[in-house]
Each structure stands twice: as structure tokens, then as C-alpha cells.
Amino acid sequence: MAKAVVMPKMGMSMEEGTVVEWLKQEGDTVNKGEAIASISSEKIENEVEAPFDGVLISISAPVDSVVKVGEPIGYVGEAGEQAPQAEAPKSAESSEAETVNEQPKKEDTSVAVQTPAADDSSAGNGRHKASPAARKLAKSKGVDLSAVTGSGPNGRITKDDVLQAASGSVQTETEQPAIPLPDPEQLKAVRQQPVEKDFSGIRKVIGERMHESIQQSAQLTIMRYADVTELMAFRKKLNTELADAGVTGKATVTDMVCRAAVSALKEHPFMNSALIEDKIYEYPYVHLGIAAAMKRGLMVPVVFDADQLSLRELSAKIRQMADKVADGSIGSDELKGSTFTVTNLGASKVGFFTPILNPPETGILGVGAIEETAVFDGRRHKEALKLPLSLTFDHRIVDGEPAAQFLDAVIRRLEHPHVLVYEE
């Protein structure tokens, strides 16, 4: 008897999801636990697995369809079996918000399956642990995942693993057939054509939120350098002592900036607030968002109750969230609820920039690349390390002077790094 494969619930707040890609087509044989489709909700992409061995007899939700949690996206049964008639789902473009007072009806034969973050039982059915993005990339580049060694947590295969495998399997120049040069006029005509790129899924969500942020707030950015000469020396000594003590993990510049920001937010709680329906709410806790730029889009995992964590605990939590983002195991509930955000573009050699607020937050702190410079020390010069900091804030809630005081509080802590360890 045919069973419905339904839209899984990937987070407590998830109500519907979008079909991103079908990994199997109608008529294909599928094995229990095998990934058959990729779906997304907000910034999360995940895979849906076959509920049992059989044939994918029907795809009821094509790519870009928006389907409510618990409703069918396809059916698995025996060859030649007919799937039940199902109402056509909405497309992503035509989807509109609806108020539903009753729960969607579920047949007893419906099975919702969501890929776990780490599934050690997958080895037995021929499936290899890989993030949805890695699996999609492997398919496009013709990479056999069984020959790829995963570098992610628990051996999970990442996009970088697939790219490395693909680069190692590229034909040499002598093996590739000769490609005739195009006619100059044809080349000119081709260059005049616009390049079409997809604007859907995660990219569309990010675009909509950034546009909404600009439209619905009065954003202003102020910038200052922090002298982190002492901070970098302190960090080096701290990491050496941790290594000697057998402690895994190192404190990064991002960890220390986040610790300084959290501490400064407790001193200046007006920056840890939100304007909601003409009322300003100051939060009694700090849920810190850490912006992470991925090839498939920007994500902001949240470290909840960051104000209750020591520098070491905060550092470990940031590493944990970064690993989850990298291997695609991050949950949608871990990407919501931040009260303040830190975004670091230092690895991209960027100095000052203008971060965009993550609604409905009041502030976001941008961190740039450390610059080597020289400063006066009495009558002589000495080398110094300067860190560019860019604070964007909502001018409807905070004026320039209080915002400058908050930024000064962050800088004071960075310039006196021992405070980051001992301050509660």
C-alpha cells in the first residue's frame, strides 16, 4: 500500500516548507532511509528520506512548491500502484499567509522523515553522511560520495570535501578534447546577454529580510578603532597555557569581541532591546547572534543566554554552532531569537563597513581585519594593532551619544583583555 512522504517539521516554529529539489524521479526505485528530496524552511535546508523500500510512484509537490508541515509531497509504493489524489500545493511565488484553525488531517499511512544531524546507521543502506548542499554539489559535479572522506563532525561530508574530490578527478589537458574558438562576433553577442541567476530559497529569504530591515528602521553606523595590541598578546599567552593544560580549542578574536559585547550589553541594556508595536522592550538576557557567511547564504546561529557564559564556555559554544552551520545540521530554532548580533568580515580583509540590522534587534557590531600601524609613545613610535569596529543601531530607539558610549564600553574591554576573563 502506498505511503505518503510528508513535509517534516524541522523546528518548533516551522509551519510550512519549500521543496528545493527532487533527488529521485517518479518511477525510480528507492531504499528505506535513502534521500529522495531536499526541502527548506527559512534558512534551513534538509533532506527527506524514503520511509521504506519501494518505488517513488508520485511527486505531488514539484520543485518550489510550498507545503504545510504534515502534508504529502510524494508517495512511495509498489511498481504500478496508483497514488491517492492530493490537492496541488502552492508554488513559492504564489504562496500567501493563511489562517488555519484546524490541524491538517494526516492519514495513518503518512510518514514524516527528517535527516538527523548525524546518523551512524546510514552506512548499512548505502547512504553516506553528507550535508544537503554537499550532496547537491556532488550530483552536479559527478562525484561519487562513497569515495569521499568527510572532514565534518562525525565524518560528515561537506561542500569543501566534494570540491576537493572534484578537483582531484578533473581530466588533464591531454585527455580533454580540443574546443574550437568561437567566432568573435558570436562571442560579442554572447557577452551582451545578461547572466540569469536563481533568486529563490535561502537567497530570496535573505534578500527579503535585508530589504525589510532597511525599510522598517532608521539605521546609522558609527565606527572606531580598538587598540588590540595587548589583546593579541594576551590571546597568544592564554591559548599557550590552555594547550599546555590539555584543553582543546583556542580563543579567537571573534570569541573575545563577543565576550566584550555581551559584557557591554549588561552595562548598557538599551542596546539589548527591540521596538515592537510602539513599545521598547529591554531584554533581561543576551541571546547573541553570530553571523556566518556560507556559500549558500548568510546564517545567524544564536548562542542563547550568552551573558551566563564564561569566555571559555562562550568560545566552545561559538565553535559548536559554527560546526553545525558548516555541516548543515543547524536547526531552525537555533537561528531565531537573537537580541544582538556580531558579524566578522576580518577574514575577508575588510576594514570598516556598514552592517545591516537583524530585525527586530537594536544593534549589530561589525568586526573588520586587524591593521598593523604605528602610534606615538611619548617622543617615539611603537608598533600597534588596531581593530576596526562598526556599530549599526536603530536611531528610533537609541541616539548617537548612548550608542557611542556602548561602543566605548566594548573597546575598553578589548583594550584591557584581563577583564574578559574575570568580569562576571
Tab-separated table of C-alpha atoms in Angstrom:
chain	number	residue	atom	x	y	z
A	1	MET	CA	0.000	0.000	0.000
A	2	ALA	CA	1.292	3.431	-0.953
A	3	LYS	CA	2.510	5.665	1.859
A	4	ALA	CA	2.749	9.427	1.798
A	5	VAL	CA	6.090	11.158	2.290
A	6	VAL	CA	5.139	14.337	4.138
A	7	MET	CA	6.742	17.701	4.818
A	8	PRO	CA	8.768	17.206	8.051
A	9	LYS	CA	8.787	19.625	10.973
A	10	MET	CA	12.375	20.908	11.357
A	11	GLY	CA	11.726	23.254	14.270
A	12	MET	CA	9.071	24.154	16.820
A	13	SER	CA	8.069	27.276	14.892
A	14	MET	CA	8.044	25.717	11.421
A	15	GLU	CA	4.606	25.712	9.771
A	16	GLU	CA	5.478	25.092	6.124
A	17	GLY	CA	8.430	24.275	3.902
A	18	THR	CA	9.531	24.594	0.283
A	19	VAL	CA	10.588	21.743	-1.990
A	20	VAL	CA	14.075	22.692	-3.217
A	21	GLU	CA	14.993	19.635	-5.292
A	22	TRP	CA	13.846	16.115	-6.012
A	23	LEU	CA	16.798	13.711	-5.794
A	24	LYS	CA	14.642	10.899	-7.212
A	25	GLN	CA	12.106	10.960	-10.039
A	26	GLU	CA	8.768	9.196	-10.465
A	27	GLY	CA	9.341	5.534	-11.228
A	28	ASP	CA	12.734	5.390	-9.507
A	29	THR	CA	13.412	2.597	-7.050
A	30	VAL	CA	14.164	3.873	-3.539
A	31	ASN	CA	15.535	2.238	-0.414
A	32	LYS	CA	14.430	2.942	3.134
A	33	GLY	CA	16.477	5.820	4.580
A	34	GLU	CA	17.640	6.998	1.141
A	35	ALA	CA	17.412	10.742	0.495
A	36	ILE	CA	14.733	11.399	-2.104
A	37	ALA	CA	14.143	15.160	-1.815
A	38	SER	CA	15.662	18.350	-0.421
A	39	ILE	CA	13.392	20.816	1.377
A	40	SER	CA	13.911	24.178	3.061
A	41	SER	CA	12.289	26.331	5.716
A	42	GLU	CA	13.533	29.887	6.190
A	43	LYS	CA	17.332	29.442	6.223
A	44	ILE	CA	17.409	25.675	6.800
A	45	GLU	CA	17.795	23.039	4.112
A	46	ASN	CA	17.412	19.368	4.895
A	47	GLU	CA	16.669	16.085	3.211
A	48	VAL	CA	13.609	13.856	3.264
A	49	GLU	CA	14.181	10.108	3.264
A	50	ALA	CA	12.176	7.230	1.832
A	51	PRO	CA	10.011	5.635	4.582
A	52	PHE	CA	10.570	2.099	3.210
A	53	ASP	CA	11.819	0.162	0.184
A	54	GLY	CA	9.740	0.618	-2.934
A	55	VAL	CA	9.148	2.913	-5.899
A	56	LEU	CA	8.535	6.661	-5.942
A	57	ILE	CA	5.153	6.364	-7.616
A	58	SER	CA	4.141	10.013	-7.426
A	59	ILE	CA	5.567	13.501	-6.838
A	60	SER	CA	2.654	15.604	-5.608
A	61	ALA	CA	4.747	18.695	-4.777
A	62	PRO	CA	7.088	19.827	-7.576
A	63	VAL	CA	10.153	21.995	-7.033
A	64	ASP	CA	9.372	25.420	-5.461
A	65	SER	CA	6.074	24.181	-4.017
A	66	VAL	CA	5.181	25.449	-0.537
A	67	VAL	CA	3.709	22.648	1.588
A	68	LYS	CA	2.372	22.759	5.143
A	69	VAL	CA	4.006	20.540	7.757
A	70	GLY	CA	2.458	17.062	7.732
A	71	GLU	CA	1.032	17.297	4.204
A	72	PRO	CA	2.223	14.969	1.393
A	73	ILE	CA	4.962	15.888	-1.050
A	74	GLY	CA	5.020	12.473	-2.722
A	75	TYR	CA	4.143	8.787	-2.399
A	76	VAL	CA	6.187	5.601	-2.190
A	77	GLY	CA	4.597	2.245	-3.044
A	78	GLU	CA	4.909	-0.756	-5.295
A	79	ALA	CA	5.591	-0.583	-9.023
A	80	GLY	CA	2.363	0.086	-10.938
A	81	GLU	CA	0.465	1.200	-7.849
A	82	GLN	CA	-1.650	4.355	-8.057
A	83	ALA	CA	-1.120	7.190	-5.577
A	84	PRO	CA	-4.091	8.802	-3.797
A	85	GLN	CA	-5.363	12.037	-5.286
A	86	ALA	CA	-3.914	15.043	-3.447
A	87	GLU	CA	-4.636	18.770	-3.677
A	88	ALA	CA	-1.975	20.587	-5.698
A	89	PRO	CA	0.359	22.541	-3.388
A	90	LYS	CA	1.049	26.251	-3.771
A	91	SER	CA	4.120	27.483	-5.578
A	92	ALA	CA	6.634	29.579	-3.654
A	93	GLU	CA	5.766	32.645	-5.747
A	94	SER	CA	2.008	32.431	-5.202
A	95	SER	CA	2.130	31.421	-1.533
A	96	GLU	CA	0.214	33.749	0.779
A	97	ALA	CA	-0.196	33.770	4.536
A	98	GLU	CA	-3.342	31.943	5.640
A	99	THR	CA	-5.016	31.464	8.998
A	100	VAL	CA	-5.833	27.817	9.636
A	101	ASN	CA	-7.934	26.988	12.690
A	102	GLU	CA	-7.738	23.216	12.400
A	103	GLN	CA	-4.791	20.880	12.249
A	104	PRO	CA	-4.087	19.280	8.847
A	105	LYS	CA	-5.516	15.807	8.548
A	106	LYS	CA	-2.961	13.032	8.500
A	107	GLU	CA	-3.577	9.583	7.139
A	108	ASP	CA	-2.452	6.668	9.232
A	109	THR	CA	-0.125	5.721	6.378
A	110	SER	CA	1.700	9.076	6.386
A	111	VAL	CA	5.311	9.073	7.473
A	112	ALA	CA	7.354	12.237	8.097
A	113	VAL	CA	11.064	11.588	7.914
A	114	GLN	CA	13.798	14.129	8.630
A	115	THR	CA	17.500	13.533	8.191
A	116	PRO	CA	19.221	13.559	11.610
A	117	ALA	CA	22.299	15.660	12.201
A	118	ALA	CA	24.459	12.588	12.474
A	119	ASP	CA	23.111	9.171	11.503
A	120	ASP	CA	25.579	6.373	12.095
A	121	SER	CA	23.020	3.823	10.908
A	122	SER	CA	23.123	5.085	7.320
A	123	ALA	CA	26.153	3.039	6.394
A	124	GLY	CA	24.089	-0.108	6.116
A	125	ASN	CA	21.778	1.141	3.373
A	126	GLY	CA	24.428	2.546	1.082
A	127	ARG	CA	23.840	6.185	2.034
A	128	HIS	CA	26.735	8.385	3.043
A	129	LYS	CA	26.522	11.154	5.635
A	130	ALA	CA	26.646	14.474	3.782
A	131	SER	CA	25.053	17.880	4.081
A	132	PRO	CA	22.259	18.643	1.580
A	133	ALA	CA	24.475	21.249	-0.093
A	134	ALA	CA	27.326	18.728	-0.417
A	135	ARG	CA	25.001	16.074	-1.851
A	136	LYS	CA	23.599	18.511	-4.418
A	137	LEU	CA	27.087	19.678	-5.405
A	138	ALA	CA	28.310	16.096	-5.728
A	139	LYS	CA	25.440	15.318	-8.081
A	140	SER	CA	26.184	18.336	-10.283
A	141	LYS	CA	29.913	17.540	-10.475
A	142	GLY	CA	29.533	13.781	-10.843
A	143	VAL	CA	31.398	12.990	-7.614
A	144	ASP	CA	30.841	9.560	-6.041
A	145	LEU	CA	30.231	10.208	-2.325
A	146	SER	CA	31.365	6.690	-1.448
A	147	ALA	CA	34.889	7.729	-2.455
A	148	VAL	CA	34.881	10.952	-0.417
A	149	THR	CA	36.226	11.169	3.132
A	150	GLY	CA	34.199	13.601	5.241
A	151	SER	CA	36.019	16.253	7.275
A	152	GLY	CA	32.936	17.453	9.191
A	153	PRO	CA	31.777	16.334	12.617
A	154	ASN	CA	31.295	12.551	12.858
A	155	GLY	CA	32.767	12.165	9.375
A	156	ARG	CA	30.006	14.175	7.665
A	157	ILE	CA	30.859	15.159	4.082
A	158	THR	CA	30.909	18.928	3.454
A	159	LYS	CA	30.887	21.008	0.259
A	160	ASP	CA	34.630	21.593	0.608
A	161	ASP	CA	35.180	17.820	0.662
A	162	VAL	CA	33.206	17.477	-2.570
A	163	LEU	CA	35.080	20.356	-4.223
A	164	GLN	CA	38.407	18.803	-3.263
A	165	ALA	CA	37.326	15.439	-4.643
A	166	ALA	CA	36.094	17.095	-7.831
A	167	SER	CA	39.359	18.968	-8.362
A	168	GLY	CA	41.292	15.730	-7.998
A	169	SER	CA	39.220	13.977	-10.634
A	170	VAL	CA	39.432	16.627	-13.365
A	171	GLN	CA	40.851	15.396	-16.648
A	172	THR	CA	44.278	16.585	-17.716
A	173	GLU	CA	44.638	18.850	-20.728
A	174	THR	CA	45.862	15.993	-22.891
A	175	GLU	CA	42.756	13.965	-22.028
A	176	GLN	CA	40.307	16.743	-22.826
A	177	PRO	CA	39.051	17.123	-26.384
A	178	ALA	CA	40.085	20.248	-28.232
A	179	ILE	CA	37.493	23.037	-28.059
A	180	PRO	CA	37.250	25.266	-31.153
A	181	LEU	CA	37.476	29.003	-30.507
A	182	PRO	CA	34.169	30.835	-31.017
A	183	ASP	CA	33.676	33.383	-33.730
A	184	PRO	CA	34.477	36.921	-32.378
A	185	GLU	CA	31.059	38.229	-33.442
A	186	GLN	CA	29.319	35.333	-31.709
A	187	LEU	CA	31.395	35.926	-28.582
A	188	LYS	CA	30.464	39.611	-28.619
A	189	ALA	CA	26.772	38.729	-28.881
A	190	VAL	CA	27.019	36.259	-26.018
A	191	ARG	CA	28.718	38.809	-23.786
A	192	GLN	CA	25.847	41.208	-24.336
A	193	GLN	CA	23.374	38.756	-22.833
A	194	PRO	CA	22.589	39.135	-19.100
A	195	VAL	CA	23.569	36.237	-16.876
A	196	GLU	CA	20.487	34.672	-15.332
A	197	LYS	CA	20.809	33.502	-11.724
A	198	ASP	CA	18.209	31.952	-9.468
A	199	PHE	CA	16.625	34.158	-6.794
A	200	SER	CA	14.760	31.704	-4.616
A	201	GLY	CA	15.102	29.617	-1.491
A	202	ILE	CA	17.636	30.898	1.020
A	203	ARG	CA	18.855	33.731	-1.232
A	204	LYS	CA	15.304	35.043	-1.562
A	205	VAL	CA	14.690	34.861	2.205
A	206	ILE	CA	17.900	36.784	2.930
A	207	GLY	CA	17.027	39.419	0.335
A	208	GLU	CA	13.545	39.941	1.723
A	209	ARG	CA	14.780	40.260	5.309
A	210	MET	CA	17.556	42.696	4.473
A	211	HIS	CA	15.148	44.836	2.453
A	212	GLU	CA	12.629	44.736	5.292
A	213	SER	CA	15.341	45.738	7.769
A	214	ILE	CA	16.282	48.851	5.789
A	215	GLN	CA	12.648	49.849	5.217
A	216	GLN	CA	11.412	49.441	8.774
A	217	SER	CA	14.206	51.031	10.824
A	218	ALA	CA	16.340	54.173	10.941
A	219	GLN	CA	19.849	52.727	10.676
A	220	LEU	CA	23.020	54.640	11.490
A	221	THR	CA	26.578	53.283	11.702
A	222	ILE	CA	29.388	54.680	13.867
A	223	MET	CA	32.979	53.462	13.632
A	224	ARG	CA	36.039	53.368	15.879
A	225	TYR	CA	39.347	51.572	16.200
A	226	ALA	CA	40.216	49.453	19.217
A	227	ASP	CA	43.910	49.080	20.100
A	228	VAL	CA	44.193	45.289	20.403
A	229	THR	CA	47.974	45.074	20.782
A	230	GLU	CA	47.631	43.864	24.357
A	231	LEU	CA	44.627	41.701	23.470
A	232	MET	CA	46.582	39.739	20.835
A	233	ALA	CA	49.467	39.171	23.241
A	234	PHE	CA	47.007	38.093	25.940
A	235	ARG	CA	45.247	35.743	23.500
A	236	LYS	CA	48.528	34.125	22.460
A	237	LYS	CA	49.556	33.551	26.078
A	238	LEU	CA	46.087	32.258	27.001
A	239	ASN	CA	46.000	29.744	24.151
A	240	THR	CA	49.514	28.523	25.005
A	241	GLU	CA	48.514	27.947	28.617
A	242	LEU	CA	45.317	26.164	27.568
A	243	ALA	CA	47.265	23.886	25.230
A	244	ASP	CA	49.798	23.087	27.958
A	245	ALA	CA	46.903	22.192	30.266
A	246	GLY	CA	45.476	19.820	27.653
A	247	VAL	CA	42.424	21.978	26.939
A	248	THR	CA	41.119	21.602	23.391
A	249	GLY	CA	40.117	24.624	21.335
A	250	LYS	CA	41.558	28.107	21.096
A	251	ALA	CA	40.114	31.510	21.900
A	252	THR	CA	39.642	33.521	18.704
A	253	VAL	CA	39.359	37.253	18.153
A	254	THR	CA	35.651	36.728	17.457
A	255	ASP	CA	35.254	34.976	20.816
A	256	MET	CA	36.828	37.908	22.630
A	257	VAL	CA	34.827	40.539	20.759
A	258	CYS	CA	31.643	38.609	21.503
A	259	ARG	CA	32.578	38.377	25.187
A	260	ALA	CA	33.279	42.128	25.287
A	261	ALA	CA	29.979	42.894	23.514
A	262	VAL	CA	27.938	40.708	25.872
A	263	SER	CA	29.533	42.347	28.916
A	264	ALA	CA	28.963	45.836	27.485
A	265	LEU	CA	25.307	44.991	26.800
A	266	LYS	CA	24.812	44.283	30.516
A	267	GLU	CA	26.254	47.734	31.246
A	268	HIS	CA	24.155	49.405	28.524
A	269	PRO	CA	20.916	47.385	28.296
A	270	PHE	CA	19.281	49.869	25.909
A	271	MET	CA	21.353	48.282	23.125
A	272	ASN	CA	19.894	44.883	24.008
A	273	SER	CA	16.343	45.815	23.081
A	274	ALA	CA	13.696	45.827	20.369
A	275	LEU	CA	10.933	48.159	19.189
A	276	ILE	CA	7.754	46.115	18.785
A	277	GLU	CA	4.362	47.741	18.154
A	278	ASP	CA	5.386	51.158	19.502
A	279	LYS	CA	6.911	49.713	22.669
A	280	ILE	CA	10.599	49.312	23.512
A	281	TYR	CA	11.482	46.050	25.223
A	282	GLU	CA	14.809	45.676	27.041
A	283	TYR	CA	15.714	42.027	27.390
A	284	PRO	CA	16.938	40.681	30.772
A	285	TYR	CA	19.136	38.172	28.927
A	286	VAL	CA	21.552	38.270	25.983
A	287	HIS	CA	20.891	35.871	23.136
A	288	LEU	CA	23.873	36.561	20.888
A	289	GLY	CA	23.636	36.096	17.116
A	290	ILE	CA	26.878	35.228	15.301
A	291	ALA	CA	26.609	36.000	11.583
A	292	ALA	CA	28.185	33.278	9.442
A	293	ALA	CA	28.684	33.743	5.697
A	294	MET	CA	28.243	30.491	3.754
A	295	LYS	CA	28.356	29.868	0.011
A	296	ARG	CA	24.606	29.256	0.042
A	297	GLY	CA	23.843	32.394	2.046
A	298	LEU	CA	24.143	34.227	5.346
A	299	MET	CA	23.123	32.450	8.543
A	300	VAL	CA	22.960	33.802	12.091
A	301	PRO	CA	23.118	30.982	14.655
A	302	VAL	CA	22.195	32.068	18.187
A	303	VAL	CA	24.105	31.498	21.425
A	304	PHE	CA	21.320	31.615	23.982
A	305	ASP	CA	21.987	33.147	27.419
A	306	ALA	CA	25.447	34.245	26.341
A	307	ASP	CA	25.581	36.558	29.357
A	308	GLN	CA	25.698	33.478	31.610
A	309	LEU	CA	28.782	32.006	29.902
A	310	SER	CA	32.470	32.468	30.691
A	311	LEU	CA	34.908	33.300	27.895
A	312	ARG	CA	35.855	29.636	27.596
A	313	GLU	CA	32.215	28.473	27.562
A	314	LEU	CA	31.250	31.136	25.029
A	315	SER	CA	34.176	30.152	22.792
A	316	ALA	CA	33.147	26.483	22.888
A	317	LYS	CA	29.525	27.334	22.089
A	318	ILE	CA	30.514	29.522	19.128
A	319	ARG	CA	32.639	26.662	17.719
A	320	GLN	CA	29.759	24.245	18.175
A	321	MET	CA	27.321	26.494	16.294
A	322	ALA	CA	29.861	27.109	13.511
A	323	ASP	CA	30.269	23.337	13.040
A	324	LYS	CA	26.504	22.906	12.808
A	325	VAL	CA	26.232	25.615	10.166
A	326	ALA	CA	29.131	24.117	8.187
A	327	ASP	CA	27.718	20.589	8.055
A	328	GLY	CA	24.082	21.598	7.599
A	329	SER	CA	22.839	20.148	10.892
A	330	ILE	CA	21.759	23.504	12.366
A	331	GLY	CA	18.082	23.605	13.358
A	332	SER	CA	15.680	26.414	12.516
A	333	ASP	CA	15.096	27.102	16.229
A	334	GLU	CA	18.831	27.789	16.580
A	335	LEU	CA	18.585	30.614	14.035
A	336	LYS	CA	15.891	32.640	15.838
A	337	GLY	CA	15.564	34.734	18.962
A	338	SER	CA	18.817	36.724	18.991
A	339	THR	CA	18.784	40.077	20.818
A	340	PHE	CA	22.092	41.428	19.446
A	341	THR	CA	24.372	40.292	16.603
A	342	VAL	CA	28.108	40.285	15.909
A	343	THR	CA	29.361	39.916	12.332
A	344	ASN	CA	33.052	39.493	11.450
A	345	LEU	CA	34.446	40.191	7.956
A	346	GLY	CA	38.057	40.278	9.111
A	347	ALA	CA	38.898	37.035	7.301
A	348	SER	CA	37.892	38.766	4.046
A	349	LYS	CA	40.359	41.644	4.694
A	350	VAL	CA	37.516	44.130	5.150
A	351	GLY	CA	38.050	47.135	7.437
A	352	PHE	CA	35.122	49.358	8.363
A	353	PHE	CA	31.721	48.538	6.851
A	354	THR	CA	28.001	49.151	7.480
A	355	PRO	CA	26.291	46.026	8.827
A	356	ILE	CA	22.529	45.755	8.361
A	357	LEU	CA	20.387	45.201	11.450
A	358	ASN	CA	18.924	41.766	12.080
A	359	PRO	CA	15.264	42.688	12.860
A	360	PRO	CA	13.930	43.418	15.399
A	361	GLU	CA	17.297	43.981	17.109
A	362	THR	CA	18.525	47.442	18.029
A	363	GLY	CA	22.204	46.888	17.257
A	364	ILE	CA	24.732	44.845	15.290
A	365	LEU	CA	28.519	45.056	15.736
A	366	GLY	CA	30.740	44.655	12.682
A	367	VAL	CA	34.322	43.459	13.120
A	368	GLY	CA	36.974	44.155	10.487
A	369	ALA	CA	40.505	42.943	9.798
A	370	ILE	CA	43.255	43.853	12.285
A	371	GLU	CA	45.592	46.542	10.918
A	372	GLU	CA	49.264	46.998	11.762
A	373	THR	CA	50.083	50.635	12.449
A	374	ALA	CA	52.360	52.912	14.464
A	375	VAL	CA	51.425	55.154	17.394
A	376	PHE	CA	53.264	57.788	19.445
A	377	ASP	CA	54.552	56.731	22.851
A	378	GLY	CA	55.964	59.916	24.281
A	379	ARG	CA	58.582	61.004	21.733
A	380	ARG	CA	58.976	57.736	19.906
A	381	HIS	CA	56.909	55.477	17.680
A	382	LYS	CA	55.856	51.969	18.551
A	383	GLU	CA	54.012	49.304	16.618
A	384	ALA	CA	50.350	48.757	17.396
A	385	LEU	CA	47.480	46.567	16.220
A	386	LYS	CA	44.163	48.300	15.517
A	387	LEU	CA	40.798	46.538	15.147
A	388	PRO	CA	38.070	48.351	13.119
A	389	LEU	CA	34.643	48.176	14.766
A	390	SER	CA	31.410	49.289	13.070
A	391	LEU	CA	28.262	49.611	15.191
A	392	THR	CA	24.950	49.907	13.361
A	393	PHE	CA	21.992	50.853	15.541
A	394	ASP	CA	18.337	51.804	15.193
A	395	HIS	CA	18.171	55.579	15.699
A	396	ARG	CA	14.478	55.318	16.593
A	397	ILE	CA	15.488	53.581	19.827
A	398	VAL	CA	18.992	54.866	20.584
A	399	ASP	CA	20.627	58.231	19.915
A	400	GLY	CA	24.189	58.664	18.756
A	401	GLU	CA	25.739	59.530	22.128
A	402	PRO	CA	24.413	56.478	24.043
A	403	ALA	CA	25.399	54.251	21.122
A	404	ALA	CA	28.904	55.751	21.232
A	405	GLN	CA	29.073	55.017	24.959
A	406	PHE	CA	28.209	51.377	24.314
A	407	LEU	CA	30.902	51.118	21.620
A	408	ASP	CA	33.363	52.712	24.031
A	409	ALA	CA	32.448	50.083	26.640
A	410	VAL	CA	33.251	47.320	24.130
A	411	ILE	CA	36.583	48.943	23.261
A	412	ARG	CA	37.579	49.395	26.916
A	413	ARG	CA	37.208	45.690	27.475
A	414	LEU	CA	39.182	44.787	24.375
A	415	GLU	CA	41.993	47.152	25.366
A	416	HIS	CA	42.089	45.665	28.895
A	417	PRO	CA	41.657	41.966	27.995
A	418	HIS	CA	42.082	40.555	31.507
A	419	VAL	CA	38.616	41.944	32.243
A	420	LEU	CA	37.176	39.469	29.722
A	421	VAL	CA	38.218	36.592	31.989
A	422	TYR	CA	37.412	37.993	35.406
A	423	GLU	CA	34.338	40.160	34.777
A	424	GLU	CA	31.034	38.478	35.597
